[in-house]
Coordinates of C-alpha atoms in Angstrom, one line a residue:
M1 CA -31.7 82.9 42.8
R2 CA -35.1 82.6 41.1
R3 CA -37.4 79.7 40.1
Q4 CA -37.6 78.9 36.4
T5 CA -40.5 77.9 34.2
F6 CA -40.5 74.4 32.8
L7 CA -39.3 75.5 29.4
Q8 CA -36.6 77.8 30.8
G9 CA -35.4 74.9 33.1
A10 CA -35.4 72.5 30.2
L11 CA -33.3 74.9 28.0
V12 CA -30.8 75.5 30.8
L13 CA -30.4 71.7 31.4
A14 CA -30.2 71.0 27.6
V15 CA -27.4 73.6 27.2
G16 CA -25.5 72.3 30.2
G17 CA -25.8 68.7 29.0
L18 CA -24.7 69.7 25.5
L19 CA -21.6 71.5 26.8
S20 CA -20.8 68.6 29.0
R21 CA -21.1 66.1 26.1
V22 CA -19.0 68.2 23.8
L23 CA -16.3 68.5 26.5
G24 CA -16.5 64.7 27.0
A25 CA -16.0 64.2 23.3
V26 CA -13.0 66.5 23.3
Y27 CA -11.1 64.6 26.0
R28 CA -11.6 61.3 24.1
I29 CA -10.0 62.8 21.1
I30 CA -7.0 64.5 22.8
L31 CA -6.2 61.9 25.5
P32 CA -5.0 59.2 23.1
M33 CA -2.6 61.8 21.7
L34 CA -1.1 62.3 25.2
F35 CA -0.6 58.5 25.7
G36 CA 1.5 58.5 22.5
P37 CA 2.6 55.0 21.2
E38 CA 0.9 53.3 24.1
K39 CA -2.5 54.9 23.4
D40 CA -4.4 51.7 22.7
Y41 CA -3.2 50.1 26.0
G42 CA -3.7 53.3 28.0
M43 CA -7.2 53.8 26.8
G44 CA -7.9 50.1 27.6
L45 CA -6.8 50.6 31.2
L46 CA -9.0 53.7 31.3
Q47 CA -12.0 51.6 30.0
Y48 CA -11.5 49.2 32.9
S49 CA -11.9 52.0 35.4
M50 CA -14.6 54.0 33.7
G51 CA -16.7 51.0 32.6
V52 CA -17.0 49.8 36.2
Y53 CA -17.2 53.3 37.6
T54 CA -20.2 54.3 35.5
V55 CA -22.3 51.2 36.6
A56 CA -21.3 51.7 40.2
L57 CA -22.2 55.4 40.0
T58 CA -25.6 54.6 38.6
L59 CA -26.3 52.0 41.3
S60 CA -25.1 54.3 44.0
S61 CA -27.5 57.0 43.1
M62 CA -30.3 54.7 42.1
G63 CA -32.4 57.5 40.5
I64 CA -32.6 59.1 44.0
P65 CA -31.7 62.6 42.8
L66 CA -34.8 62.6 40.5
A67 CA -36.9 61.2 43.3
I68 CA -35.6 64.1 45.5
A69 CA -36.6 66.5 42.8
K70 CA -40.1 65.1 42.5
L71 CA -40.8 64.9 46.2
V72 CA -39.3 68.3 47.0
S73 CA -41.4 69.9 44.2
E74 CA -44.5 68.3 45.5
R75 CA -44.0 69.5 49.0
A76 CA -43.1 73.0 47.8
A77 CA -46.3 73.1 45.8
R78 CA -48.2 72.2 48.9
N79 CA -46.5 75.0 50.8
D80 CA -44.8 72.4 53.1
P81 CA -41.2 73.7 53.4
A82 CA -40.5 71.4 56.4
G83 CA -41.5 68.4 54.3
A84 CA -39.2 69.5 51.5
V85 CA -36.3 69.8 54.0
R86 CA -37.1 66.4 55.5
V87 CA -37.0 64.8 52.0
Y88 CA -33.6 66.3 51.2
Q89 CA -32.1 65.4 54.6
V90 CA -33.3 61.7 54.6
A91 CA -32.6 61.0 50.9
G92 CA -29.3 62.8 51.2
R93 CA -28.3 60.4 54.0
V94 CA -29.3 57.4 51.9
L95 CA -27.2 58.7 49.0
A96 CA -24.2 59.2 51.3
A97 CA -24.5 55.6 52.6
L98 CA -24.9 54.2 49.1
G99 CA -22.0 56.3 47.9
A100 CA -19.7 55.0 50.7
A101 CA -20.8 51.4 50.0
F102 CA -20.2 51.5 46.3
T103 CA -16.9 53.3 46.8
A104 CA -15.8 50.3 48.9
A105 CA -17.2 47.9 46.3
M106 CA -15.2 49.7 43.6
V107 CA -12.0 49.2 45.6
G108 CA -12.9 45.5 45.9
A109 CA -13.5 45.3 42.1
A110 CA -10.1 46.9 41.5
F111 CA -8.3 44.0 43.2
Y112 CA -10.6 41.5 41.4
F113 CA -9.7 43.0 38.0
Q114 CA -6.0 43.0 39.0
Q115 CA -6.2 39.3 39.5
V116 CA -8.5 38.3 36.6
Y117 CA -8.0 40.8 33.8
D118 CA -4.9 43.0 34.0
P119 CA -2.5 43.7 36.9
K120 CA -2.1 47.2 35.7
A121 CA -5.8 48.0 36.0
L122 CA -5.5 48.3 39.7
V123 CA -4.2 51.8 40.1
S124 CA -6.7 53.4 37.6
M125 CA -9.6 51.7 39.3
L126 CA -8.5 52.8 42.8
A127 CA -7.9 56.3 41.5
V128 CA -11.6 56.8 40.4
A129 CA -13.2 55.1 43.4
P130 CA -13.6 58.2 45.7
A131 CA -15.6 60.0 43.0
I132 CA -18.5 57.7 43.6
F133 CA -19.0 59.0 47.2
V134 CA -18.4 62.7 46.1
V135 CA -20.9 62.4 43.2
S136 CA -23.5 60.8 45.5
I137 CA -23.3 63.9 47.9
M138 CA -23.4 66.2 44.9
S139 CA -26.5 64.4 43.5
A140 CA -28.5 65.2 46.6
L141 CA -27.9 68.9 46.1
R142 CA -28.7 68.7 42.4
G143 CA -32.0 67.0 43.2
L144 CA -32.8 69.8 45.7
F145 CA -32.1 72.5 43.1
Q146 CA -34.1 70.6 40.5
G147 CA -37.0 70.1 42.8
M148 CA -37.1 73.8 43.6
Q149 CA -37.1 74.5 39.8
I150 CA -33.7 76.3 40.0
M151 CA -31.8 74.7 37.2
T152 CA -28.9 77.0 36.6
P153 CA -26.7 75.6 39.5
F154 CA -27.5 72.1 38.3
A155 CA -26.3 72.8 34.7
A156 CA -23.4 75.0 35.9
S157 CA -22.1 72.2 38.2
Q158 CA -22.1 69.8 35.2
V159 CA -20.0 72.1 33.1
I160 CA -17.6 72.9 36.0
E161 CA -17.3 69.2 36.8
Q162 CA -16.4 68.4 33.3
I163 CA -13.9 71.2 32.8
V164 CA -12.0 70.4 36.0
R165 CA -12.1 66.7 35.2
I166 CA -10.7 67.2 31.7
L167 CA -7.9 69.6 32.8
T168 CA -6.9 67.1 35.5
M169 CA -6.9 64.2 33.0
F170 CA -4.7 66.1 30.6
V171 CA -2.2 67.4 33.2
L172 CA -1.9 64.1 35.2
A173 CA -1.8 61.8 32.2
A174 CA 1.0 63.9 30.7
A175 CA 2.9 64.2 34.0
L176 CA 2.7 60.6 35.0
L177 CA 3.3 58.9 31.6
P178 CA 7.1 58.8 32.1
I179 CA 6.5 56.7 35.3
G180 CA 4.3 54.2 33.4
V181 CA 1.2 54.0 31.2
E182 CA -0.8 52.6 34.1
F183 CA -0.1 55.7 36.2
A184 CA -1.0 57.9 33.3
A185 CA -4.3 56.1 33.0
A186 CA -4.8 56.4 36.8
G187 CA -4.2 60.2 36.5
A188 CA -6.8 60.4 33.8
S189 CA -9.2 58.4 36.0
F190 CA -8.6 60.7 39.0
G191 CA -10.0 63.5 36.9
A192 CA -13.5 62.2 37.9
V193 CA -12.6 62.8 41.5
T194 CA -11.3 66.4 41.1
G195 CA -14.2 67.2 38.8
A196 CA -16.8 65.9 41.2
V197 CA -15.1 67.9 44.1
A198 CA -15.2 71.1 42.0
G199 CA -18.9 70.6 41.1
L200 CA -19.7 69.8 44.8
L201 CA -17.9 72.9 46.1
Y202 CA -19.7 75.1 43.6
L203 CA -23.1 73.7 44.7
L204 CA -22.2 74.1 48.3
V205 CA -21.3 77.7 47.9
V206 CA -24.6 78.4 46.0
F207 CA -26.5 76.4 48.6
R208 CA -24.9 78.3 51.6
R209 CA -25.6 81.6 50.0
H210 CA -29.3 80.9 49.3
R211 CA -30.0 78.4 52.1
P212 CA -33.0 80.4 53.5
A213 CA -34.8 80.3 50.1
L214 CA -33.9 76.7 49.5
L215 CA -34.6 75.3 53.0
P216 CA -36.7 77.7 54.9
E217 CA -37.2 77.4 58.6
A218 CA -40.2 75.3 59.7
P219 CA -43.1 77.3 61.1
N220 CA -43.8 77.5 64.8
P221 CA -45.3 75.2 66.1
A222 CA -43.3 72.7 64.0
P223 CA -45.4 70.3 61.9
E224 CA -45.4 66.6 62.4
V225 CA -42.2 65.0 61.1
E226 CA -42.5 62.4 58.4
P227 CA -41.0 59.1 59.6
A228 CA -37.7 58.4 57.9
G229 CA -38.7 54.8 57.1
S230 CA -41.8 55.9 55.1
L231 CA -39.8 58.6 53.3
I232 CA -37.1 56.1 52.3
K233 CA -39.7 53.7 51.0
E234 CA -41.3 56.5 49.0
V235 CA -38.0 57.6 47.6
L236 CA -36.9 54.1 46.6
H237 CA -40.3 53.4 45.0
L238 CA -39.7 56.2 42.6
A239 CA -35.9 55.8 42.3
I240 CA -35.5 52.1 41.5
P241 CA -37.4 52.2 38.1
M242 CA -35.5 55.3 37.2
S243 CA -32.2 53.5 38.1
L244 CA -33.0 50.6 35.9
A245 CA -33.6 52.9 33.0
A246 CA -30.3 54.7 33.6
L247 CA -28.4 51.5 34.1
A248 CA -29.2 49.9 30.7
F249 CA -26.7 51.9 28.6
P250 CA -23.8 51.5 31.1
L251 CA -24.4 47.8 31.0
F252 CA -23.5 47.7 27.2
S253 CA -20.1 49.1 28.1
L254 CA -19.8 46.8 31.1
V255 CA -20.4 43.8 28.9
D256 CA -17.4 44.8 26.8
T257 CA -15.3 45.6 29.9
M258 CA -15.9 42.2 31.5
V259 CA -16.4 39.8 28.5
V260 CA -14.2 41.1 25.7
P261 CA -10.8 40.6 27.3
L262 CA -11.7 37.1 28.5
R263 CA -12.9 36.0 25.0
L264 CA -9.8 37.6 23.4
H265 CA -7.6 35.6 25.9
A266 CA -9.5 32.5 24.7
I267 CA -8.1 33.0 21.1
G268 CA -4.6 33.6 22.3
L269 CA -4.2 37.3 22.8
T270 CA -1.9 38.4 25.6
T271 CA -3.2 40.5 28.5
E272 CA -1.8 43.7 27.1
A273 CA -3.1 43.0 23.6
A274 CA -6.6 42.3 25.0
T275 CA -6.6 45.5 27.1
A276 CA -5.4 47.5 24.1
A277 CA -8.2 46.0 21.9
L278 CA -10.8 47.0 24.6
G279 CA -9.4 50.6 24.5
V280 CA -9.7 50.7 20.8
L281 CA -13.3 49.6 20.8
N282 CA -14.8 51.6 23.7
Q283 CA -12.6 54.6 24.2
M284 CA -11.5 55.3 20.6
A285 CA -14.2 54.0 18.2
M286 CA -17.3 54.4 20.3
P287 CA -17.0 58.1 21.0
F288 CA -17.5 58.9 17.3
V289 CA -20.8 56.9 17.3
N290 CA -21.9 59.0 20.3
L291 CA -21.4 62.4 18.5
P292 CA -24.8 62.5 16.6
L293 CA -26.5 61.4 19.9
V294 CA -26.1 64.9 21.2
F295 CA -28.9 65.9 18.9
T296 CA -31.1 62.9 19.2
T297 CA -30.9 63.0 23.0
A298 CA -32.2 66.6 23.0
L299 CA -34.9 65.5 20.4
A300 CA -36.0 62.6 22.6
L301 CA -36.3 65.0 25.6
S302 CA -38.6 67.3 23.6
V303 CA -40.8 64.4 22.5
V304 CA -41.8 63.3 26.0
P305 CA -43.8 66.4 27.0
A306 CA -45.2 66.9 23.5
V307 CA -46.6 63.4 23.3
S308 CA -47.7 63.6 27.0
E309 CA -49.7 66.7 26.2
A310 CA -51.3 65.2 23.1
W311 CA -52.1 62.0 24.9
A312 CA -53.8 63.8 27.8
A313 CA -55.9 65.7 25.3
G314 CA -56.8 62.6 23.4
Q315 CA -55.2 63.9 20.2
Q316 CA -54.2 60.6 18.5
D317 CA -53.5 62.3 15.1
R318 CA -51.1 64.8 16.8
I319 CA -49.3 61.9 18.6
R320 CA -48.7 60.2 15.3
R321 CA -47.5 63.4 13.7
I322 CA -45.0 64.1 16.5
T323 CA -43.8 60.6 16.6
V324 CA -43.3 60.3 12.9
A325 CA -41.6 63.7 12.7
A326 CA -39.2 62.7 15.5
Q327 CA -38.3 59.5 13.7
R328 CA -37.8 61.3 10.4
V329 CA -35.5 63.9 12.0
T330 CA -33.5 61.2 13.7
L331 CA -33.1 59.5 10.3
M332 CA -32.0 62.7 8.7
I333 CA -29.4 63.3 11.4
S334 CA -28.2 59.8 12.1
L335 CA -28.1 58.1 8.6
P336 CA -25.6 60.5 7.0
A337 CA -23.5 60.3 10.2
V338 CA -23.5 56.5 9.9
V339 CA -22.5 56.6 6.3
G340 CA -19.9 59.3 6.8
L341 CA -18.3 57.2 9.6
V342 CA -18.2 54.2 7.3
L343 CA -16.7 56.1 4.5
L344 CA -14.1 57.8 6.6
A345 CA -13.5 55.1 9.2
T346 CA -9.8 54.8 8.4
E347 CA -9.0 58.4 7.7
I348 CA -10.4 59.9 10.9
P349 CA -8.4 57.8 13.4
S350 CA -5.4 57.8 11.1
I351 CA -5.3 61.6 11.0
L352 CA -6.1 62.1 14.7
W353 CA -3.9 59.5 16.3
G354 CA -2.0 57.7 13.5
A355 CA -4.2 54.6 14.3
P356 CA -5.8 53.3 11.1
H357 CA -6.6 50.0 12.9
V358 CA -9.4 51.8 14.8
G359 CA -11.2 51.9 11.5
G360 CA -12.2 48.2 11.5
P361 CA -14.3 48.3 14.7
L362 CA -15.5 51.9 14.0
R363 CA -16.9 50.8 10.6
L364 CA -18.9 48.0 12.3
L365 CA -20.0 50.2 15.2
A366 CA -21.2 53.1 13.0
P367 CA -24.7 51.7 12.4
A368 CA -25.3 51.8 16.1
A369 CA -25.6 55.6 15.9
L370 CA -28.8 55.2 13.9
F371 CA -30.1 52.4 16.1
I372 CA -29.5 54.3 19.4
G373 CA -31.1 57.5 17.9
L374 CA -34.2 55.6 17.0
Q375 CA -34.2 53.9 20.4
Q376 CA -34.0 57.2 22.1
V377 CA -36.9 59.0 20.3
S378 CA -39.1 55.9 20.4
S379 CA -38.4 55.7 24.2
G380 CA -39.5 59.3 24.4
T381 CA -42.8 58.4 22.6
L382 CA -43.4 55.5 24.9
Q383 CA -42.7 57.5 28.0
G384 CA -45.0 60.2 26.8
L385 CA -47.8 57.6 26.3
G386 CA -47.4 56.5 29.9
H387 CA -45.3 53.3 29.3
P388 CA -41.9 54.1 30.8
T389 CA -41.0 50.5 31.6
V390 CA -41.4 49.2 28.0
P391 CA -38.2 50.9 26.6
V392 CA -36.3 49.8 29.7
R393 CA -37.4 46.2 29.1
N394 CA -36.5 46.4 25.4
L395 CA -33.1 47.9 26.2
M396 CA -32.4 45.2 28.7
T397 CA -33.3 42.6 26.0
G398 CA -30.7 44.4 23.8
V399 CA -28.1 44.0 26.6
V400 CA -28.8 40.2 26.6
V401 CA -28.4 40.0 22.9
K402 CA -25.2 42.0 23.1
L403 CA -23.9 39.7 25.8
A404 CA -24.6 36.5 23.9
A405 CA -23.3 37.9 20.6
T406 CA -20.1 39.3 22.3
W407 CA -19.4 35.9 23.9
V408 CA -19.7 34.1 20.6
L409 CA -18.3 36.5 18.0
T410 CA -15.3 37.9 19.9
A411 CA -13.9 34.4 20.4
Q412 CA -13.9 33.9 16.6
P413 CA -10.2 34.2 15.5
S414 CA -11.3 35.8 12.2
L415 CA -13.2 38.5 14.1
G416 CA -11.7 39.3 17.5
I417 CA -12.5 42.8 18.5
N418 CA -14.6 43.3 15.3
G419 CA -16.9 40.6 16.7
A420 CA -17.5 42.7 19.8
A421 CA -18.2 45.8 17.6
T422 CA -20.7 43.8 15.6
A423 CA -22.3 42.5 18.8
S424 CA -22.8 46.1 20.1
A425 CA -24.6 47.1 16.9
A426 CA -26.8 44.0 17.1
G427 CA -27.8 44.8 20.7
F428 CA -28.8 48.4 19.9
L429 CA -30.6 47.2 16.7
T430 CA -32.6 44.8 18.9
A431 CA -33.6 47.5 21.4
A432 CA -34.6 49.9 18.6
A433 CA -36.6 47.3 16.7
L434 CA -38.5 46.3 19.8
N435 CA -39.2 49.9 20.7
L436 CA -40.5 50.8 17.2
A437 CA -42.7 47.7 17.3
S438 CA -44.1 48.9 20.7
V439 CA -44.7 52.4 19.2
H440 CA -46.4 50.9 16.2
R441 CA -48.9 49.0 18.5
R442 CA -49.4 51.8 21.0
A443 CA -49.4 54.9 18.8
G444 CA -51.7 53.8 15.9
G445 CA -49.0 52.7 13.5
A446 CA -46.9 55.8 13.9
L447 CA -43.8 54.8 11.9
V448 CA -41.8 56.8 9.4
A449 CA -43.1 56.4 5.9
A450 CA -41.2 54.6 3.1
G451 CA -41.2 57.8 1.0
D452 CA -39.3 59.7 3.8
V453 CA -36.8 56.9 4.0
L454 CA -36.3 57.0 0.2
R455 CA -35.9 60.8 0.2
T456 CA -33.3 60.6 3.0
G457 CA -31.6 57.7 1.3
G458 CA -31.4 59.7 -2.0
A459 CA -29.8 62.6 -0.2
V460 CA -27.3 60.3 1.5
T461 CA -26.5 58.7 -1.9
A462 CA -25.6 62.2 -3.3
M463 CA -23.4 62.7 -0.2
V464 CA -21.6 59.4 -0.9
V465 CA -20.8 60.5 -4.4
A466 CA -19.6 63.9 -3.3
V467 CA -17.4 62.5 -0.5
A468 CA -15.9 59.9 -3.0
V469 CA -15.1 62.7 -5.5
A470 CA -13.7 65.0 -2.8
K471 CA -11.5 62.1 -1.4
G472 CA -10.2 61.5 -4.8
W473 CA -9.2 65.1 -5.4
L474 CA -7.6 65.4 -2.0
A475 CA -6.0 62.0 -1.8
P476 CA -2.4 63.3 -1.8
W477 CA -3.1 65.5 1.1
L478 CA -5.2 62.9 3.1
A479 CA -2.3 60.4 2.8
G480 CA 0.5 63.0 3.1
N481 CA 3.1 63.2 5.8
S482 CA 1.7 66.5 7.2
R483 CA -1.0 65.7 9.8
L484 CA -2.1 69.3 9.7
M485 CA -2.7 69.3 6.0
A486 CA -4.4 65.9 6.2
A487 CA -6.8 67.3 8.9
A488 CA -7.6 70.3 6.7
A489 CA -8.3 68.0 3.8
L490 CA -10.5 65.8 5.9
L491 CA -12.4 68.9 7.1
V492 CA -13.0 69.9 3.5
V493 CA -14.3 66.4 2.6
I494 CA -16.7 66.5 5.6
T495 CA -17.9 70.0 4.7
V496 CA -18.5 69.1 1.0
G497 CA -20.4 65.9 2.1
A498 CA -22.6 67.9 4.6
A499 CA -23.3 70.7 2.1
V500 CA -24.3 68.3 -0.7
Y501 CA -26.4 66.2 1.7
G502 CA -28.3 69.3 3.0
A503 CA -28.9 70.6 -0.5
A504 CA -30.1 67.2 -1.8
L505 CA -32.4 66.8 1.2
L506 CA -34.1 70.1 0.4
L507 CA -34.3 69.4 -3.3
L508 CA -35.9 66.0 -2.7
G509 CA -38.3 67.4 -0.1
G510 CA -36.9 65.3 2.6
I511 CA -37.4 67.9 5.3
N512 CA -40.6 69.9 6.0
K513 CA -41.8 72.7 8.2
E514 CA -43.1 70.3 10.9
D515 CA -39.6 68.7 11.2
L516 CA -38.0 72.2 11.8
D517 CA -40.8 73.2 14.3
L518 CA -39.9 70.1 16.4
M519 CA -36.4 71.6 16.8
G520 CA -37.7 74.6 18.7
G521 CA -37.1 78.3 18.1
P522 CA -34.0 78.0 15.9
G523 CA -35.7 75.4 13.8
R524 CA -38.8 77.5 13.3
R525 CA -36.7 80.5 12.3
L526 CA -34.8 78.4 9.8
G527 CA -38.1 77.1 8.4
R528 CA -39.4 80.6 7.8
L529 CA -36.1 81.6 6.1
L530 CA -36.2 78.5 3.9
Q531 CA -39.8 79.2 3.0
R532 CA -39.0 82.8 2.0
L533 CA -36.2 81.5 -0.2
G534 CA -38.5 78.9 -1.8
L535 CA -36.3 76.0 -0.6
L536 CA -38.9 74.3 1.7
R537 CA -41.0 72.1 -0.6
R538 CA -43.5 71.0 2.1

């Protein structure tokens, strides 16, 4: 067990987070297949449990694991092992109490949703409730490891948790489906419990094995013990702002969970139809929007320390270069993803699940991939400039816009669930626009240039033509009876589109060496290769 440098720790966490996200995307693709003909309704029941669970989990931890990490690292730096132990113990008890309270609240919410939304939502919400308490205990250990700058157990526990969770989801959903779709959804929800238990057991084994290094004995004579009250106050002072930042994204999902079914009922949809529509929106369409965010999330994390360093050194020009490069890379990643989802919105869910109706909300949600990406990297810039509350405030404004638009648009008979999808895109657009305006004011006009937008747009236009031609050539296979052949044809279309986009971007000078440098070691190596081949124009 050894301490890791900042960059080593960041890399370990990034890899763990990436694997966890990829595994999360896999289950959202496979689970509807297991639900079979009742996939829309089953995923809707899952959304009830997971939509509320995510918010409850965020509130139960309240950013305390990060506060533990910060306070433990400070006391370790001061050679105060007893103080680090005291932080872990006190904050851990707070987390356990909050976990128990929100587990009970989740049980109460389950009976509320049974009465107000869908009677079959009860079992899946009850099934996931114990995970809140288990994750709260696990979070204390993660905060301790992070504070001691030992990131490998943190990242490994994430991956273990996700693997066990997904295996449980698949096994229980398939085994319980003959009893009823609500029990299959409950089995899938229970995966959060088994995954959390597995992650916790792994951390406990590591903790027990390396306890002397993590929590050394206090010297003799023992130092003065910090009062629990003052420690709790210090922990909450750090944790509450972090919690608000973490809560904003789950609130977008919670708005759908609590508002969409009610507004669909208002235009005459049955309980089952409203639940099914909710599943289509949040559990079947939205995951595709989240795929490009794997890259923009990592990019946003790299922006924070880079901007912070430049800001501390008073290097305003460097801040602008980093900020503009981050926005340009986000545009290069997200814009083709948005256009690709729009072009293939019907084919993708049709081939995966035989569900072409998912294409309607997916097409309207697709622009959110760009808006969320821009919101993430601009938040990284603002955090690096020392304004962490600004992106939180802007995102909360986006939640308000999302709530109002969902209430109005979803109740339009001509829109229905498509109105909720439009409202989500509008909410994220609001947050991104406000963030970019804040960056413009605070970073000396650091916004991506019109020329860069045009170059990326030109490459995307070439991609659109290539995809249209490929779809025309492969139309018989895409629409054929063999799902395997259709999937192969779809993969060919996506590969052709990506290849043409990449080539056009290089030919138009849409990517430069600074963009690749921002992506770290692999990006720098790619940049050198492209320069040797004469393919990097600037």
